XYZ file of C-alpha atoms in Angstrom:
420
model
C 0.000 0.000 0.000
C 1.718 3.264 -1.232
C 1.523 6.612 1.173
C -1.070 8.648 1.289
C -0.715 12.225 2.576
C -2.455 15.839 2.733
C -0.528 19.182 1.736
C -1.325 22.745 0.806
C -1.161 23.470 -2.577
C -2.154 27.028 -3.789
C -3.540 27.363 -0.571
C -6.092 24.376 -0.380
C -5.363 20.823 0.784
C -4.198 18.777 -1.535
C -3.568 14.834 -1.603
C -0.066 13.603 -2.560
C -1.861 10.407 -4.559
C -4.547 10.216 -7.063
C -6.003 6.872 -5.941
C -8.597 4.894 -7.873
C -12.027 3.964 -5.612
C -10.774 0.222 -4.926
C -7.101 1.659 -3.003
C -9.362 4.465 -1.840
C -12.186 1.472 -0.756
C -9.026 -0.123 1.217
C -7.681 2.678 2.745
C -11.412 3.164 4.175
C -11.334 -0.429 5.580
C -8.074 -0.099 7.111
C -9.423 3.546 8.774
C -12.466 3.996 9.720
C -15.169 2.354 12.178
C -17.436 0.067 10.495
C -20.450 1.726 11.404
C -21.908 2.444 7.709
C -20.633 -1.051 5.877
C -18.706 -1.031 2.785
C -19.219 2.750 0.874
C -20.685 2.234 -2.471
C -18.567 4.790 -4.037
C -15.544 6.995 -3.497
C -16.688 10.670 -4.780
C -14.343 13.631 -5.247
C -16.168 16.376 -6.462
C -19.628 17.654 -7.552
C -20.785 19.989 -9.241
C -24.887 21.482 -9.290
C -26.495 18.284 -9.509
C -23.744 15.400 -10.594
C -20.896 14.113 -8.496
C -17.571 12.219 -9.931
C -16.043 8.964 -8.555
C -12.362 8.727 -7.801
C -12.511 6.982 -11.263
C -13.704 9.865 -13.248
C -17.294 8.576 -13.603
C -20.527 10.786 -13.342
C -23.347 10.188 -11.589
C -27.009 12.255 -11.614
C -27.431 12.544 -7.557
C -31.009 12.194 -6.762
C -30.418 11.602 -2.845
C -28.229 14.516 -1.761
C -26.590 13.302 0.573
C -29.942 12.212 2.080
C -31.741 15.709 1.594
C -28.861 17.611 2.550
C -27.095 19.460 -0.477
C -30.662 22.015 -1.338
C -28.107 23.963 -3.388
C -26.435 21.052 -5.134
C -22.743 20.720 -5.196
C -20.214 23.634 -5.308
C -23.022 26.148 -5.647
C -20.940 29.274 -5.794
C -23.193 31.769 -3.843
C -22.781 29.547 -0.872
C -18.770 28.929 -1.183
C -18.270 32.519 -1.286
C -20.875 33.223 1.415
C -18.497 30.091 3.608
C -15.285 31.309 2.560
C -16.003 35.139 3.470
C -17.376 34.469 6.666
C -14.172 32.118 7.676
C -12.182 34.567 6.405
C -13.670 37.077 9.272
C -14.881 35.269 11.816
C -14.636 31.382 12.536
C -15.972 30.722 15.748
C -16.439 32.489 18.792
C -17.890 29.703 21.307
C -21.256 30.432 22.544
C -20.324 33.104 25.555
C -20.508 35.351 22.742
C -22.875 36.016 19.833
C -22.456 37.061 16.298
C -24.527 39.222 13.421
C -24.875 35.902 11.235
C -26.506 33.678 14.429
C -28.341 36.269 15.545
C -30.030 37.475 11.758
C -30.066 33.524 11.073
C -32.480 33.258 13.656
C -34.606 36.136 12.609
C -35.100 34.838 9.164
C -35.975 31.171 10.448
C -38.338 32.887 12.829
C -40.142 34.987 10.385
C -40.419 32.118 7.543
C -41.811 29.984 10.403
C -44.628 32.741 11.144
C -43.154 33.232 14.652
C -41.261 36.209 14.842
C -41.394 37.831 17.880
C -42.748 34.986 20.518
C -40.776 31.784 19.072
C -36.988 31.586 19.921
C -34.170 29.313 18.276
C -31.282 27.197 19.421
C -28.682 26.162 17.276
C -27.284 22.636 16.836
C -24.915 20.294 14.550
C -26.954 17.921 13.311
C -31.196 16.593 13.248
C -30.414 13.854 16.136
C -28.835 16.978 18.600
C -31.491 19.056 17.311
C -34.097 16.140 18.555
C -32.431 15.932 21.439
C -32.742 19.576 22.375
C -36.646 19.075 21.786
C -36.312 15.968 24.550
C -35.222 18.200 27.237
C -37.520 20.662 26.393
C -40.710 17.950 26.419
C -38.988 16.896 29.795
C -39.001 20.919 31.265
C -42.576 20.113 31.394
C -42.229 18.480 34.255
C -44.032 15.331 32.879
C -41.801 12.156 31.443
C -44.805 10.748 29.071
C -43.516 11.046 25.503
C -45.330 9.909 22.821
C -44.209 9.264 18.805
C -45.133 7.331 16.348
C -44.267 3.614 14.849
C -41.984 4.169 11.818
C -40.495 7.503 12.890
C -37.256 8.328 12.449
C -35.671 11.185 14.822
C -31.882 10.347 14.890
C -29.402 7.793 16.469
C -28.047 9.751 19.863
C -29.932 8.308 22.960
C -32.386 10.721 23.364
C -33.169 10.673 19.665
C -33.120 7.087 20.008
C -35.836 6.319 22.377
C -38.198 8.563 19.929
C -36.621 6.666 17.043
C -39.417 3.267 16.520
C -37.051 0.964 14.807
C -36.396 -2.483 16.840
C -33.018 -2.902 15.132
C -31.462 0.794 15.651
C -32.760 0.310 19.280
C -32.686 -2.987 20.727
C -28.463 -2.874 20.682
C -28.097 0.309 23.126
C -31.142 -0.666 25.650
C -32.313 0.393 28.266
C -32.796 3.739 26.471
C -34.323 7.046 28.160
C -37.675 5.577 29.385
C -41.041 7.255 28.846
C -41.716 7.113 25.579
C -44.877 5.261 24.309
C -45.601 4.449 20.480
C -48.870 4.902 18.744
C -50.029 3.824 15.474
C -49.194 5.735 12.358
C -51.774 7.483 10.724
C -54.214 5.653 13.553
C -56.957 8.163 14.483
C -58.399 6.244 17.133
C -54.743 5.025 18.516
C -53.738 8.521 18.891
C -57.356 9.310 20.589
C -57.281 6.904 23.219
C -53.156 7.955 24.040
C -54.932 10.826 25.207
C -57.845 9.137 26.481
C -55.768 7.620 28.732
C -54.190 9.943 31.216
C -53.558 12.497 28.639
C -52.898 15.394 31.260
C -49.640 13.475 32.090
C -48.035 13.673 28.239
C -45.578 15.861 27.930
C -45.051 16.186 24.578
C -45.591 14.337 20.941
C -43.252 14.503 18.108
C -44.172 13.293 14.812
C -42.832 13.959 10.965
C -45.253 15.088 8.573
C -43.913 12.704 5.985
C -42.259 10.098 7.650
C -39.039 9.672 5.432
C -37.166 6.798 6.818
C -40.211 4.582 6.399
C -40.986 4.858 2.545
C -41.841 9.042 1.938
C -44.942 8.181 3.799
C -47.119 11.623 5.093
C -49.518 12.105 7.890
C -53.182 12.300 7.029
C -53.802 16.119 7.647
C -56.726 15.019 9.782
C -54.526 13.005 11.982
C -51.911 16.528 12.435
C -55.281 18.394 12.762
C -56.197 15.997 15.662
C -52.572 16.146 17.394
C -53.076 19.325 17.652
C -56.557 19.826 19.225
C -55.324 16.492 21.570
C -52.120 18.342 22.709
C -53.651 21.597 23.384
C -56.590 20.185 25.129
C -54.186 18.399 27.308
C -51.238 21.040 28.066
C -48.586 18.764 26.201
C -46.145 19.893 23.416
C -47.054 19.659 20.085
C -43.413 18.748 18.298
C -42.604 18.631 14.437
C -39.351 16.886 13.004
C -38.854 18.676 9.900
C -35.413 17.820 9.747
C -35.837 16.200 6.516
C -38.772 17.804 5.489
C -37.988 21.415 6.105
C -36.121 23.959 3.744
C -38.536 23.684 1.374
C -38.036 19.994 0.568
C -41.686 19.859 -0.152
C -42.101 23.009 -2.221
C -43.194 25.165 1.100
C -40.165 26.530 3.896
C -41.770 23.968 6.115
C -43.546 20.919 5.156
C -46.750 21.790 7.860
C -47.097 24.755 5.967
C -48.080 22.413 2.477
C -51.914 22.731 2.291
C -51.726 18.870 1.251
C -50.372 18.124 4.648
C -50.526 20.429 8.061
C -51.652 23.492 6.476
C -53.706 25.761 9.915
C -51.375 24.441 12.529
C -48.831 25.662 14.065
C -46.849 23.584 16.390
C -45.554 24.051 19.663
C -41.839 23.078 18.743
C -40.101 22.459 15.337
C -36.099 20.617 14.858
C -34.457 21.160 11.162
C -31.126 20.305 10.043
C -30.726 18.602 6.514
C -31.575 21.061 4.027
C -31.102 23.956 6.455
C -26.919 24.580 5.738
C -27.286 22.977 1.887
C -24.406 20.759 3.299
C -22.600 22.735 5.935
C -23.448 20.559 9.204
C -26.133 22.810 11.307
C -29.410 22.339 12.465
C -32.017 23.686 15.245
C -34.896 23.551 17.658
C -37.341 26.282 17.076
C -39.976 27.267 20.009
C -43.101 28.660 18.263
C -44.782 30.173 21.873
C -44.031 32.178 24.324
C -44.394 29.183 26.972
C -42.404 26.553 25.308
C -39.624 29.332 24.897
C -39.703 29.817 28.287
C -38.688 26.296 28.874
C -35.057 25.830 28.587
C -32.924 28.196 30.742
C -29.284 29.017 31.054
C -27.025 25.891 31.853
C -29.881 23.454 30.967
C -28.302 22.743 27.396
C -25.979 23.857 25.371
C -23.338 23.080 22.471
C -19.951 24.067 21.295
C -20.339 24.240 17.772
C -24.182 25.164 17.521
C -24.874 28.314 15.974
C -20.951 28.530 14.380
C -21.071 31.340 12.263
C -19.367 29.882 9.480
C -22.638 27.198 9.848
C -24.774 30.435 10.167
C -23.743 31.991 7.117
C -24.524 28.829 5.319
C -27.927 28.880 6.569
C -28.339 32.577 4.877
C -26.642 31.484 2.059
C -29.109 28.905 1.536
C -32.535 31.054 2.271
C -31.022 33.505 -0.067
C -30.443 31.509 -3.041
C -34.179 29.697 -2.690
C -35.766 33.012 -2.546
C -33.434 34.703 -5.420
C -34.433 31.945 -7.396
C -37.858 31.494 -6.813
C -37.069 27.899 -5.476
C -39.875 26.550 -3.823
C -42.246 26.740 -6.783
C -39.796 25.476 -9.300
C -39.613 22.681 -5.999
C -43.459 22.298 -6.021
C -43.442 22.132 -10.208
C -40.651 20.009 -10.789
C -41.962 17.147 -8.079
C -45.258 16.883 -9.490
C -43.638 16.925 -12.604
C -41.170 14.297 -12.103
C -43.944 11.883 -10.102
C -46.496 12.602 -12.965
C -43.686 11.188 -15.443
C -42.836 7.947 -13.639
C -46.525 7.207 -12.789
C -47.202 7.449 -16.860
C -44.157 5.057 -17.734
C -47.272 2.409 -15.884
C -44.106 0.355 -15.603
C -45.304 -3.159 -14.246
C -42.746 -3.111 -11.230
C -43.560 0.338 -9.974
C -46.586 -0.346 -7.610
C -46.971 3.386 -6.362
C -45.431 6.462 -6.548
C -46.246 9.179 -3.695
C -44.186 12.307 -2.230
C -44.322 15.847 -2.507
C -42.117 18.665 -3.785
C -38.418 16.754 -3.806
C -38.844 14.070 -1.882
C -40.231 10.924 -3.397
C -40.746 7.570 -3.137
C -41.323 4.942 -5.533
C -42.542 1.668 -4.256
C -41.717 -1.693 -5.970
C -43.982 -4.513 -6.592
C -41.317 -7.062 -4.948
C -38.203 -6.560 -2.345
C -35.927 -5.443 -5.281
C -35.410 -1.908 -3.690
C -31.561 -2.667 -2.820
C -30.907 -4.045 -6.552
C -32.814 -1.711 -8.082
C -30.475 0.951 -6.544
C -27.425 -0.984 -7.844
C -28.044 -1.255 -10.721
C -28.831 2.591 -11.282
C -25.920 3.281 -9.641
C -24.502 1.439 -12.423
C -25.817 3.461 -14.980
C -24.598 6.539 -13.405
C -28.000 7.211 -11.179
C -27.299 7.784 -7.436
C -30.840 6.624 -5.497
C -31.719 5.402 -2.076
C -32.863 2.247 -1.259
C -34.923 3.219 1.985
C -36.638 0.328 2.733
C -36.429 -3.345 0.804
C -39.875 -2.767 -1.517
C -39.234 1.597 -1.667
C -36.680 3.781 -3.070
C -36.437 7.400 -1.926
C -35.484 10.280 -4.327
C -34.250 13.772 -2.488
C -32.119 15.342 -5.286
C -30.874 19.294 -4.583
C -33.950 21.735 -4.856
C -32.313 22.890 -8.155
C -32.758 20.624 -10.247
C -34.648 20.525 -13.474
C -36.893 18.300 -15.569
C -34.204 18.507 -18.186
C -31.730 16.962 -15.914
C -34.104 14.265 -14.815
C -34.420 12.885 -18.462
C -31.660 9.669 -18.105
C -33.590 8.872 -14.676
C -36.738 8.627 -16.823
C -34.555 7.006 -19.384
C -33.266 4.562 -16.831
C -36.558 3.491 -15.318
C -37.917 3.002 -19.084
C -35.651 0.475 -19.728
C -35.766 -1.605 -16.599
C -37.050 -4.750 -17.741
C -40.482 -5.749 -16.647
C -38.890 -8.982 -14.771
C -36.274 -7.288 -12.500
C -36.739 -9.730 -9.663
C -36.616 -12.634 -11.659
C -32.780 -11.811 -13.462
């Protein structure tokens, strides 16, 4: 195995050897934790809405680093906004506050309807952000929890016990305790959690589309019903729009889509994802006066939350989807794209549902994982996000014109997949 070091070069980092993916794919083994399995690809660069492998191949990204990149790759309004922000002010820890937090916070504030009672707090990542929105369900005074089977709200412990999936849990039990499941979409579940001591919940967190599970949204009866049931009962009413924030469904936040939560207003909101267009950030957002009131000085906190270099990534990536009228080309494009596959009436797509950029296509067999494979293969980077669904969350820019080989690709899958 040759030597592989980092230099500057022209005053970036260079490496000293131009690897192909399989050293690369070693060096990986020999490196890092095997927490994520074997990496499907080594990619060095990007650009808008492709990425390149360490051997020079292109690939249409329709995942985004799961909903992450809104602004695609290298988008050059937020590398300069990044690079001039560095260049005057990395990080200050948080005994001290900055323009870009501070008018960060504003803007989320007044896209969210809230400006002037809600209040923000700054973290890394959607699983610190979720775990921010634990303490806050627990300043309640009440421990009662309850979420939803199939959610998704991140891996930390706190995050965790939300989180409804046996395998991501079962390996790190006992977990913070308190939290009790109900039924998806279940009307009469989620009536009789209240029914049943309902003064003593604390809080419920739920994702309007629940994106872990299949791109699978909430009946806007069921959101309308959380509501009136948490209000009734003095508990928090919590939205995880990590993934579906940012205007991942055509609207800044997905509750704010008439086709899903449009008339409430929740209690408490976390983002990350989309929110930093792939600078890590996220944050819990307070929408009233009382749950703002909740968390006090020394009761949490972070060291890199709020970062102004993570701040000014944030603006960066408000600015550009409002320069460039985002969020309806979001809303067209989606529909578009969905109304396109559904008229292929290709015999092993079963259903096709989403809205704005996040889709899902479900398969009439378990053929999600080889379905992704093989697109990968043809220079098509998808998600397989559960064994019969595959999840599409490319950058908010893209275009119908750049979708054509994904319509290409799904034309030609033979009608027999399963069966090769």
């Amino acid at each position: 195995m040759s030597e592989v070091t980092a230099h500057m070069d022209n005053n970036t980092v260079a490496l000293n050897e131009s690897h192909d993916s399989t050293a690369w794919l070693t060096r990986y083994t020999e490196t890092m934790l095997n927490t994520f399995g074997r990496p499907q690809r080594v990619l060095v660069r990007g650009d808008g809405v492709h990425v390149w492998d360490a051997d020079g191949r292109k690939y249409l990204d329709l995942l985004a680093g799961i909903a992450v990149n809104s602004l695609g790759h290298a988008h050059p309004t937020l590398t300069a906004a990044i690079s001039a922000q560095l260049g005057t002010l990395g990080h200050v820890s948080n005994f001290f506050a900055t323009p870009t937090q501070i008018t960060l916070a504003h803007a989320l504030l007044e896209r969210a309807g809230v400006l002037g009672q809600g209040r923000v707090f700054f973290t890394n990542s959607g699983t610190e952000a979720n775990e921010a929105a634990f303490k806050l369900a627990r300043r309640t005074g009440r421990s009662r929890i309850l979420a939803l089977t199939g959610g998704f709200h991140g891996r930390s412990m706190g995050a965790l016990a939300l989180t409804h999936k046996e395998a991501y849990r079962s390996p790190f039990e006992p977990l913070p305790a308190g939290v009790e499941f109900i039924e998806f979409n279940n009307i009469d579940a989620l009536t009789q959690a209240f029914a049943d001591n309902g003064d003593d919940v604390a809080a419920l967190i739920c994702e309007p589309i629940q994106g872990e599970a299949g791109v699978k949204p909430l009946q806007a009866s069921f959101l309308h019903l959380a509501r009136e049931l948490t209000t009734r009962h003095g508990a928090l009413f919590i939205l995880d729009e990590v993934q579906t924030g940012m205007g991942r469904t055509g609207y800044w936040f997905a509750h704010q889509n008439p086709e899903l939560g449009a008339g409430i207003t929740p209690d408490a909101m976390t983002l990350a994802k989309g929110l930093g267009s792939g600078f890590p950030i996220g944050a819990l957002i307070t929408f009233t006066e009382q749950a703002s009131q909740l968390l006090g000085p020394g009761q949490h906190g972070t060291t890199f939350g709020g970062n102004p270099v993570a701040a000014a990534a944030g603006l960066a990536t408000i600015g550009v989807i409002e320069r460039d009228g985002l969020l309806v080309q979001v809303r067209n494009t989606g529909d578009a794209l969905r109304e396109r596959v559904r008229a292929l009436n290709h015999p092993l797509i079963s259903d096709v549902r989403g809205h704005g950029q996040l889709t899902a296509m479900e398969w009439t067999a378990p053929i999600s994982a080889r379905i992704t494979e093989h697109a990968l293969e043809h220079g098509i980077i998808l998600n397989a996000v559960n064994p019969t669904a595959t999840r599409l969350s490319p950058p908010l820019i893209i275009t119908l014109d750049d979708l054509v080989p994904f319509f290409d690709f799904l034309a030609g899958l033979p009608a027999h997949f399963d069966k090769e």
